[in-house]
Coordinates of C-alpha atoms in Angstrom, one line a residue:
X287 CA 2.6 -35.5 -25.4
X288 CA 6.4 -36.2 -25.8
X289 CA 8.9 -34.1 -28.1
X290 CA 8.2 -36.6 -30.8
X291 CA 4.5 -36.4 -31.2
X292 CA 5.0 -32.3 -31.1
X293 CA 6.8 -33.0 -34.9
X294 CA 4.4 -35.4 -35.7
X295 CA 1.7 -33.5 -34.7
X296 CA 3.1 -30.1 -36.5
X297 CA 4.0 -31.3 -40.1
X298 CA 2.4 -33.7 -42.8
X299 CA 0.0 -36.3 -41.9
X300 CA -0.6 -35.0 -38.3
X301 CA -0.8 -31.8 -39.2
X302 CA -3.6 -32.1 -41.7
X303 CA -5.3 -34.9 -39.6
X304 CA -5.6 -32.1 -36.5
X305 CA -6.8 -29.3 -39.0
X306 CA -9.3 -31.6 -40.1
X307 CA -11.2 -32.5 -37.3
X308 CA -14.4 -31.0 -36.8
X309 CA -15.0 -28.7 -33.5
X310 CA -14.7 -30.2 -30.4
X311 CA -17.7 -32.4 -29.2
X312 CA -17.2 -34.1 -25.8
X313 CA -20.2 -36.8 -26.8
X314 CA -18.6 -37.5 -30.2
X315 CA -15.3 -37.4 -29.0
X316 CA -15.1 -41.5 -28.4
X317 CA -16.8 -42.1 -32.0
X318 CA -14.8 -40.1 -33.8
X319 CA -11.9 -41.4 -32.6
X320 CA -13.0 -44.8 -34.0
X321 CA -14.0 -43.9 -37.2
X322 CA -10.6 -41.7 -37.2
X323 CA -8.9 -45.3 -36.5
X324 CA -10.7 -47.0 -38.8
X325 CA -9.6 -44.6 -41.6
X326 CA -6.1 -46.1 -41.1
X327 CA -4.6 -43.3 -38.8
X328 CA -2.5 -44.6 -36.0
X329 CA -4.1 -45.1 -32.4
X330 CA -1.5 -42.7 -30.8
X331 CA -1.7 -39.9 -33.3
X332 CA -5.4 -40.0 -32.9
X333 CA -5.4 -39.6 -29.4
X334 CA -2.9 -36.9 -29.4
X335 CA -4.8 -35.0 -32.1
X336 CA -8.4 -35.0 -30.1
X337 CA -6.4 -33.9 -27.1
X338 CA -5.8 -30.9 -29.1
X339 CA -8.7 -30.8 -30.5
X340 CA -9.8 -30.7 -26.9
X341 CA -7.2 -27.9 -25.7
X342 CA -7.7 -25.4 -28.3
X343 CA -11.4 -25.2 -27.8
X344 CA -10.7 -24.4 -24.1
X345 CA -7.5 -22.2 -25.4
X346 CA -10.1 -20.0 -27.7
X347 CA -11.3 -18.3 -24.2
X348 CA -7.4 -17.0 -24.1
X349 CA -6.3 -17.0 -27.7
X350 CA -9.5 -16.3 -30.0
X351 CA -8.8 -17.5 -33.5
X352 CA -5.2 -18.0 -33.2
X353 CA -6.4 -21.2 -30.6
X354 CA -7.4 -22.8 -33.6
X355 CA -3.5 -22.6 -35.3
X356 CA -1.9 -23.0 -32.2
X357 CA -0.7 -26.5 -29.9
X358 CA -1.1 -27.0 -26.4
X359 CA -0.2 -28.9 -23.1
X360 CA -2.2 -28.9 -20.2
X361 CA 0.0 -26.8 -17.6
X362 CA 1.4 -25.1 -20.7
X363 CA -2.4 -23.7 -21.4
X364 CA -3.4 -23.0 -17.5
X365 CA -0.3 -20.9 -17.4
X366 CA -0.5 -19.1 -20.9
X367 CA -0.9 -15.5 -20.5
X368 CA -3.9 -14.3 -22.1
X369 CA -3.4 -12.8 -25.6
X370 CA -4.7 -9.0 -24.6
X371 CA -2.4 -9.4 -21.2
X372 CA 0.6 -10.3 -23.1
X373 CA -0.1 -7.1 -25.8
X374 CA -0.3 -4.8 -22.3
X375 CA 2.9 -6.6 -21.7
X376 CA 4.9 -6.3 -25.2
X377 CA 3.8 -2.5 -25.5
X378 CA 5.6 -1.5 -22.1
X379 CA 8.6 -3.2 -24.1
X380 CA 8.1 -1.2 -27.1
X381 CA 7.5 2.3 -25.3
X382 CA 10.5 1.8 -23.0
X383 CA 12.7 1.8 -26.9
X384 CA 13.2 -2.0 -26.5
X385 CA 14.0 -4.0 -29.8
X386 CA 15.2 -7.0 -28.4
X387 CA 13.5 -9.3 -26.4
X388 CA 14.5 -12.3 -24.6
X389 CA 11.5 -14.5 -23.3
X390 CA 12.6 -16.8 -20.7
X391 CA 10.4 -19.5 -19.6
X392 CA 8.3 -18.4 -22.5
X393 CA 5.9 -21.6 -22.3
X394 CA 3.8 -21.8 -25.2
X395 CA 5.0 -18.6 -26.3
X396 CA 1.9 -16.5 -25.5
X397 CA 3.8 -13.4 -24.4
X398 CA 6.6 -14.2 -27.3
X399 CA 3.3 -13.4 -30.3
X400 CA 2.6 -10.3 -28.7
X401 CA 6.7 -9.2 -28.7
X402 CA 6.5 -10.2 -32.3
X403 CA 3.2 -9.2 -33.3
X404 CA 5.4 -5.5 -32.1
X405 CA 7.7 -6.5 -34.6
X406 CA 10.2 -6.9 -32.1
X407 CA 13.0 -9.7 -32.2
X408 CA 12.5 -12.5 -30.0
X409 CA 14.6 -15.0 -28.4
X410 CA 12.2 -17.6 -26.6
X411 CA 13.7 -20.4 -24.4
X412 CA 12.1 -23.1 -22.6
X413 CA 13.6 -25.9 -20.1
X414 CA 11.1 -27.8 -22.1
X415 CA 11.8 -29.6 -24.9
X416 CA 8.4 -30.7 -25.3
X417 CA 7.3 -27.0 -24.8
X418 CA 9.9 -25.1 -26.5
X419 CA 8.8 -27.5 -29.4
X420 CA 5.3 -26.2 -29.0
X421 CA 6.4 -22.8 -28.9
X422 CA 8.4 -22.9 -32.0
X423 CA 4.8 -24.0 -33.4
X424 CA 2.9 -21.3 -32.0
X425 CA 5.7 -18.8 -33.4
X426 CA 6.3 -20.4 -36.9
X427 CA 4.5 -16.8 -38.1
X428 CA 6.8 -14.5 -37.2
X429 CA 10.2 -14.5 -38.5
X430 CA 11.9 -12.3 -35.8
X431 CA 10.6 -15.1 -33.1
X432 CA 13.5 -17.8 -32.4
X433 CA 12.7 -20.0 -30.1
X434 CA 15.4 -22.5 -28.0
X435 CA 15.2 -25.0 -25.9
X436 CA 17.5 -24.7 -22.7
X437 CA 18.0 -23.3 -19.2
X438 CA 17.1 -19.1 -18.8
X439 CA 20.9 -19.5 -16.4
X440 CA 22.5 -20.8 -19.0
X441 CA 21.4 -18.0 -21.8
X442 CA 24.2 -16.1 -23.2
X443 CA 22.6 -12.3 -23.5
X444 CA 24.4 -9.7 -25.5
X445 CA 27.0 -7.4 -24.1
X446 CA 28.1 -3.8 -25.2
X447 CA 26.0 -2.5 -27.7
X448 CA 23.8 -5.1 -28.2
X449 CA 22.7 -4.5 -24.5
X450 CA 21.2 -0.8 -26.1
X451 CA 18.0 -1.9 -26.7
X452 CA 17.8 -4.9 -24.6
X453 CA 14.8 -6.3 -22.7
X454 CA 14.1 -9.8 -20.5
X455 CA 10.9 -11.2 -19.6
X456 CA 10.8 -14.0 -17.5
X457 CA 8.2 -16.5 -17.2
X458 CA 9.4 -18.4 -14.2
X459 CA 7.8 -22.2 -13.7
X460 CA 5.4 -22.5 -11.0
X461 CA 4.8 -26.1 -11.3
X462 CA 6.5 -28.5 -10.3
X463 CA 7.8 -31.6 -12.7
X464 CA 6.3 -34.8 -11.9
X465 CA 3.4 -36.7 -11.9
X466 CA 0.5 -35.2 -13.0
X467 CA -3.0 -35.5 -11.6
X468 CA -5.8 -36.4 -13.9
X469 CA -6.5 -33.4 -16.3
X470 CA -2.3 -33.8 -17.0
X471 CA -1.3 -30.6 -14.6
X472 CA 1.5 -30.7 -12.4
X473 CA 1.7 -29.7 -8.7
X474 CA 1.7 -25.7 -8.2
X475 CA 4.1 -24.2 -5.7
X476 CA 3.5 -21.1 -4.3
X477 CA 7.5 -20.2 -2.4
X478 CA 9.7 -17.5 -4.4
X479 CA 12.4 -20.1 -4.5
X480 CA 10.5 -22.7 -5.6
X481 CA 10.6 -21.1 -8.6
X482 CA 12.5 -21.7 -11.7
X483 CA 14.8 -19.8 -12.0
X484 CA 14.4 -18.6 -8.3
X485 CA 13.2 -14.9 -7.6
X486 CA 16.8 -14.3 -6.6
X487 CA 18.2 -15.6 -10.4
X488 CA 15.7 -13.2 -11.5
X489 CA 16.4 -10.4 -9.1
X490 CA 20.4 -11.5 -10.8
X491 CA 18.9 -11.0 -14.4
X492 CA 17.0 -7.7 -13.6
X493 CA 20.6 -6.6 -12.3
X494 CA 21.9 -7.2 -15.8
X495 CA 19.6 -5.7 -17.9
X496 CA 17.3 -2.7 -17.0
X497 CA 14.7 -3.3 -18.9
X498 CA 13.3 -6.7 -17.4
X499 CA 9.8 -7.8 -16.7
X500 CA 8.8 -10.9 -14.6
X501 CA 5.1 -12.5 -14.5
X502 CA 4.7 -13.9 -10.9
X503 CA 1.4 -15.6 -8.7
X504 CA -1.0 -13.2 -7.8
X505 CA 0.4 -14.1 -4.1
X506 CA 3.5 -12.5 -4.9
X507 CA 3.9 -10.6 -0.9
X508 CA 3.8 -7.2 -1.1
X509 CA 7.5 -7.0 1.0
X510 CA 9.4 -8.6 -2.0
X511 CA 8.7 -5.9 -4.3
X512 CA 12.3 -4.4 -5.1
X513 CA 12.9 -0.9 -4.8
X514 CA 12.2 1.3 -7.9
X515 CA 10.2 -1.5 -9.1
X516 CA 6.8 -1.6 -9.9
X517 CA 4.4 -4.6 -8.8
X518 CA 1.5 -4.7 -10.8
X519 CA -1.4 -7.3 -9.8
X520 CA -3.9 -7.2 -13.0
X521 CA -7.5 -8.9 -13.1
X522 CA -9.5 -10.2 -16.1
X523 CA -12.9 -9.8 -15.9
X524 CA -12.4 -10.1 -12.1
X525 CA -10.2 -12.8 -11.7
X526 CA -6.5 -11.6 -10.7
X527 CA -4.4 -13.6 -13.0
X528 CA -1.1 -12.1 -12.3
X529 CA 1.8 -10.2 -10.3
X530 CA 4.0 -8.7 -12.9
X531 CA 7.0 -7.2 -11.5
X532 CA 9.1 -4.5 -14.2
X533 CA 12.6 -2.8 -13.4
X534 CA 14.0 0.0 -15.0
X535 CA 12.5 1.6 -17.9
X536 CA 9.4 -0.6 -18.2
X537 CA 8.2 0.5 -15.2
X538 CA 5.3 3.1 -14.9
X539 CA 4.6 4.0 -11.6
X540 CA 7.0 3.0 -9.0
X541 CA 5.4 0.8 -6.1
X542 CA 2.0 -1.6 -6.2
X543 CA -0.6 -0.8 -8.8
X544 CA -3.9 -2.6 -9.6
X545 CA -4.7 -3.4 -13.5
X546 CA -8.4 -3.7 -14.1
X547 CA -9.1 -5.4 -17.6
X548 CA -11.5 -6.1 -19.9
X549 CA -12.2 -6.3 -23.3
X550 CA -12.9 -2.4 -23.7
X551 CA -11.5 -0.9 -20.9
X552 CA -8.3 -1.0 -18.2
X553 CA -8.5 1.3 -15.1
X554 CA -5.0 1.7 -13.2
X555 CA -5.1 1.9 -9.4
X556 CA -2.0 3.1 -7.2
X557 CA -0.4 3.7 -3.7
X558 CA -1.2 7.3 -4.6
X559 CA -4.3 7.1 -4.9
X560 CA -4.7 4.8 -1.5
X561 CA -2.6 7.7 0.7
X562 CA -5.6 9.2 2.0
X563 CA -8.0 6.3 2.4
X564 CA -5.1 4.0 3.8
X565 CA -5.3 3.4 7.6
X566 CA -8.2 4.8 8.6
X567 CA -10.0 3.2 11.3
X568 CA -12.8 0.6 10.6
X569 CA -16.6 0.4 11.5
X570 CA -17.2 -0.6 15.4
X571 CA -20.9 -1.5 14.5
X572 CA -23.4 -2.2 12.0
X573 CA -25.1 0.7 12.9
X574 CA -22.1 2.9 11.2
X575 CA -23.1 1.6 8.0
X576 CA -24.1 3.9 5.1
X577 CA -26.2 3.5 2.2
X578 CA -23.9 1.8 0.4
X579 CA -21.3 -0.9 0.0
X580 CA -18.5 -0.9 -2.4
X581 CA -16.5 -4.5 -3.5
X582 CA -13.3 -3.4 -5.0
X583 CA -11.9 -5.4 -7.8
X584 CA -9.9 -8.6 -6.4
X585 CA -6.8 -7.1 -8.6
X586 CA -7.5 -4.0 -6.1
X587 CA -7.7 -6.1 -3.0
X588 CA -4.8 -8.3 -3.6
X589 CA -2.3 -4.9 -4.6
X590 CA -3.2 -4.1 -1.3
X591 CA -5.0 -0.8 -2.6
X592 CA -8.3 -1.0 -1.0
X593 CA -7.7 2.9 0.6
X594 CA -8.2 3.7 -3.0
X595 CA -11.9 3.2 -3.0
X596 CA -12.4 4.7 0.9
X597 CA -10.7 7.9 -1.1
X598 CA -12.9 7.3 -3.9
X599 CA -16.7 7.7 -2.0
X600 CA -15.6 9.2 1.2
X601 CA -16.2 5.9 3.3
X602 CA -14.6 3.2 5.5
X603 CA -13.4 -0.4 5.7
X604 CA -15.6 -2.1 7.5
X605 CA -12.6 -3.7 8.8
X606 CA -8.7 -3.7 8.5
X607 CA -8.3 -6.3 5.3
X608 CA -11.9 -7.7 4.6
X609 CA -12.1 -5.2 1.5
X610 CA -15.9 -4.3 1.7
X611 CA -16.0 -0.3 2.1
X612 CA -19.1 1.3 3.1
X613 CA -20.0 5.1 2.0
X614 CA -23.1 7.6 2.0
X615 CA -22.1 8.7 -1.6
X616 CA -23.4 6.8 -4.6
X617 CA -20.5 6.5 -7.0
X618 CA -19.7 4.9 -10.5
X619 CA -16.0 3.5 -10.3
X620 CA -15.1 0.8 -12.9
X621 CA -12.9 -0.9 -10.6
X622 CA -15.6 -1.4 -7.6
X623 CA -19.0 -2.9 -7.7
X624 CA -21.7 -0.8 -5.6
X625 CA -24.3 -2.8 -3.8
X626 CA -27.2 -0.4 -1.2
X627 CA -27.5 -2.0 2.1
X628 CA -31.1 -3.2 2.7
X629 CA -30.3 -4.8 6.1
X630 CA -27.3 -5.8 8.8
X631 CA -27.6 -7.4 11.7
X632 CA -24.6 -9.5 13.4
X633 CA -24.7 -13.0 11.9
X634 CA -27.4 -15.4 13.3
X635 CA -28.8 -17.9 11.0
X636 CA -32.1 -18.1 12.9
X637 CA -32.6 -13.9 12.6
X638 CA -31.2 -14.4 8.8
X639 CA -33.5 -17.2 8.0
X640 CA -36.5 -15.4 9.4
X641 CA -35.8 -11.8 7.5
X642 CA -35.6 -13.7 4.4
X643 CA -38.3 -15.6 4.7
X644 CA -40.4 -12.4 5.9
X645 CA -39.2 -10.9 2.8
X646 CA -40.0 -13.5 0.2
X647 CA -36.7 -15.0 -0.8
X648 CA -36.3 -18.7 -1.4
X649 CA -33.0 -18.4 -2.1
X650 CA -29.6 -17.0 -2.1
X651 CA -26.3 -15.7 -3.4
X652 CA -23.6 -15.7 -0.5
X653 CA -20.5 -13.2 -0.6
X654 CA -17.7 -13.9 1.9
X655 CA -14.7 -11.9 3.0
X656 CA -12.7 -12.1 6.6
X657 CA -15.1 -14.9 7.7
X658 CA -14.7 -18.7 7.7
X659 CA -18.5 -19.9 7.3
X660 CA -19.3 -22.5 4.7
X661 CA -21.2 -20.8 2.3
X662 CA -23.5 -24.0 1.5
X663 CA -23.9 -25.6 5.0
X664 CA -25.5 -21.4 5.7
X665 CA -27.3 -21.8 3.0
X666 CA -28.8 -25.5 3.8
X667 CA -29.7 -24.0 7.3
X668 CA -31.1 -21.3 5.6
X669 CA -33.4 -23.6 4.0
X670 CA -33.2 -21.0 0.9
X671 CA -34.0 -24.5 -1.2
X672 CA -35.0 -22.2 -4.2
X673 CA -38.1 -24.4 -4.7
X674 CA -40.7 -22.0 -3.6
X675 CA -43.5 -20.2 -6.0
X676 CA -43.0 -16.7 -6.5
X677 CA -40.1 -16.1 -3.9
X678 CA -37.0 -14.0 -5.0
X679 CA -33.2 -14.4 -4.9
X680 CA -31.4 -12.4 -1.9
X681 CA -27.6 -11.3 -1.8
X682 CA -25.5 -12.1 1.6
X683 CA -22.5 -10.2 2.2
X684 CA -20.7 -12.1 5.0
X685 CA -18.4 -10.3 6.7
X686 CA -16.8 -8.5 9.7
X687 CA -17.6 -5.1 11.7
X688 CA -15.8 -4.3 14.8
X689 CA -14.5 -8.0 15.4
X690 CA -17.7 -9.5 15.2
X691 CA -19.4 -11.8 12.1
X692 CA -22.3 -9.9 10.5
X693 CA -24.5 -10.5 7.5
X694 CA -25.6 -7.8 5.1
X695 CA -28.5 -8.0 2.4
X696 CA -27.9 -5.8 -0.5
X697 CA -29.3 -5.0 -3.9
X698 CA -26.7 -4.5 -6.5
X699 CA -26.7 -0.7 -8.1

């Protein structure tokens, strides 16, 4: 989708052919398309308005009913902050006494709602046009939102006063322009200056202005994290969807920090609360094991924070970096999962199979961490086929104790 089909697409006849169209059906997709051309709408308007049609079903996962007011682009939606991540996001601003906001790189202008929705003023800018275009969309709501198309360098921010309540977010690209594969997404890159604008524009911009906030890859290495700053790697349901990096006033507690999300809860892990479960030897056996294994969050994990939970239940890596911690005390943490250890031996598929089989399970669910095993060639030589009568489902913890490959069966608490 060019610039030109964004206007198309956003006013008149586009406009009311896209809120017309039913919700999205993948088997009716190709017959409503016909009967869409044989109306008398043009081929290429058609096709661009079922490709929305497509993206904001799968953007109603991220943006609930707004998906269904909003346009999209493929990369523009895999990258979208989630709507209740970008409210965490706008509410530092608005605590810290920001009124002001500059969103730089604000893609589809996901984090730019939430800045508004705070009734704070927003200047949006995209290197985009097609984005920005979609943005401007997105943000047609909210007055305060402005949204520009243009390079985050070549922004002109405010001096003197109007640097008083000041704040930048940047949303730096991590995809590079190009060819896209089939689903339309570009290439991702993964290097700090790969980035546009390049962690050392933004480390310029956070120079500037105090108050600045930057949304990085969960990879973000734990050695780049400026001084003062606070890193914070935050998880959805699980899956770590972020590294965001705040200066100044915006931060909260200086250093890395996990955020644990969900719909009715956020837990907050820090480095304070991994100083006394941080370096402490791991198991040299699977006869050190206690009752019970704990999975910290992946948000946890990735912050680097896992001392948090040997602190939390008393217990131990089971080694340096796998994650998995093992305890005798049964605890309730809603950032780690607690599993009780029914059996460990080192890792030998023939041993494995036989257990199983001698304890009635046809199948499997495999957990890996600090191994390199393929998780369905194990289970093939398993022969955990699932096709018996009456046989249960196991849980496999692969992992590693002491240097060596060992499997665990648990139960989940």
């Amino acid at each position: 989708m060019d610039a030109a089909m964004v206007d198309r697409l956003s006013a008149g006849e586009g406009w009311a052919l896209l809120q017309s169209l039913p919700p999205y059906d993948e088997g009716e997709s190709l017959h409503l398309q016909g009967r869409l051309r044989e109306a008398g709408f043009a081929p290429d308007l058609v096709a661009a308005a079922m490709t929305q049609s497509r993206l904001r079903a799968r953007g109603a996962e991220k943006f609930g009913d707004f998906a269904a007011g909003m346009l999209f682009t493929p990369d523009g939606l895999e990258q979208a902050t989630r709507l209740a991540i970008a409210a965490r996001h706008a509410h530092r601003y608005a605590a810290a006494g920001v009124r002001d906001v500059y969103d730089l790189g604000c893609g589809l202008g996901a984090d730019a709602m939430a800045f508004a929705g705070l009734d704070l003023t927003v200047h949006a800018v995209d290197a985009d046009d097609t984005t920005a275009r979609v943005a401007a969309v997105n943000l047609r709501h909210w007055p305060s939102a402005r949204v520009t198309h243009g390079l985050a360098e070549d922004v002109r921010l405010p001096q003197g006063e109007g640097r008083r309540h000041l704040g930048l977010w940047l949303d730096p690209a991590r995809r590079v322009t190009g060819v896209a594969d089939i689903t339309g997404r570009t290439k991702r890159v993964f290097s700090l200056d790969a980035i546009s604008p390049s962690w050392s524009q933004v480390l310029a911009f956070a120079e500037q202005v105090p108050a600045t906030g930057a949304k990085l890859s969960p990879a973000f290495p734990h050695g780049s994290v400026p001084r003062g700053a606070e890193a914070q790697w935050t998880s959805w349901h699980g899956e770590v969807l972020e590294c965001a990096v705040w200066w100044g006033p915006l931060v909260t507690t200086v250093g890395r920090t996990a955020a644990v999300c969900t719909e009715t809860s956020t837990s907050v892990v820090t480095e304070a609360d991994a100083e006394d479960g941080s370096g402490q030897p791991g198991l040299t056996s699977v006869a050190e094991l206690g009752e019970w294994l704990y999975e910290p969050d992946r948000a946890v994990i990735r912050a680097g924070l896992t001392g948090a939970l040997v602190a939390a239940v008393d217990g131990a890596e089971l080694a340096a970096g796998v994650g998995y911690v093992t305890s005798a005390r049964a605890r309730e943490l809603p950032w780690a999962r607690r599993f009780r250890v029914d059996e460990a031996m080192p890792l030998s598929t023939k041993r494995l199979a036989r257990w199983l089989r001698d304890h009635g399970h046809d199948r499997v669910t495999i957990k890996k961490r600090g191994v390199t095993l393929d998780a369905d060639l194990l289970r093939r030589q398993l022969k955990m086929t699932g096709r018996g009568k009456g046989g249960s489902e196991a849980t496999l913890v692969l992992t590693r104790i002491g240097g060596s490959q060992v499997a665990l069966v648990v139960t989940p608490a």
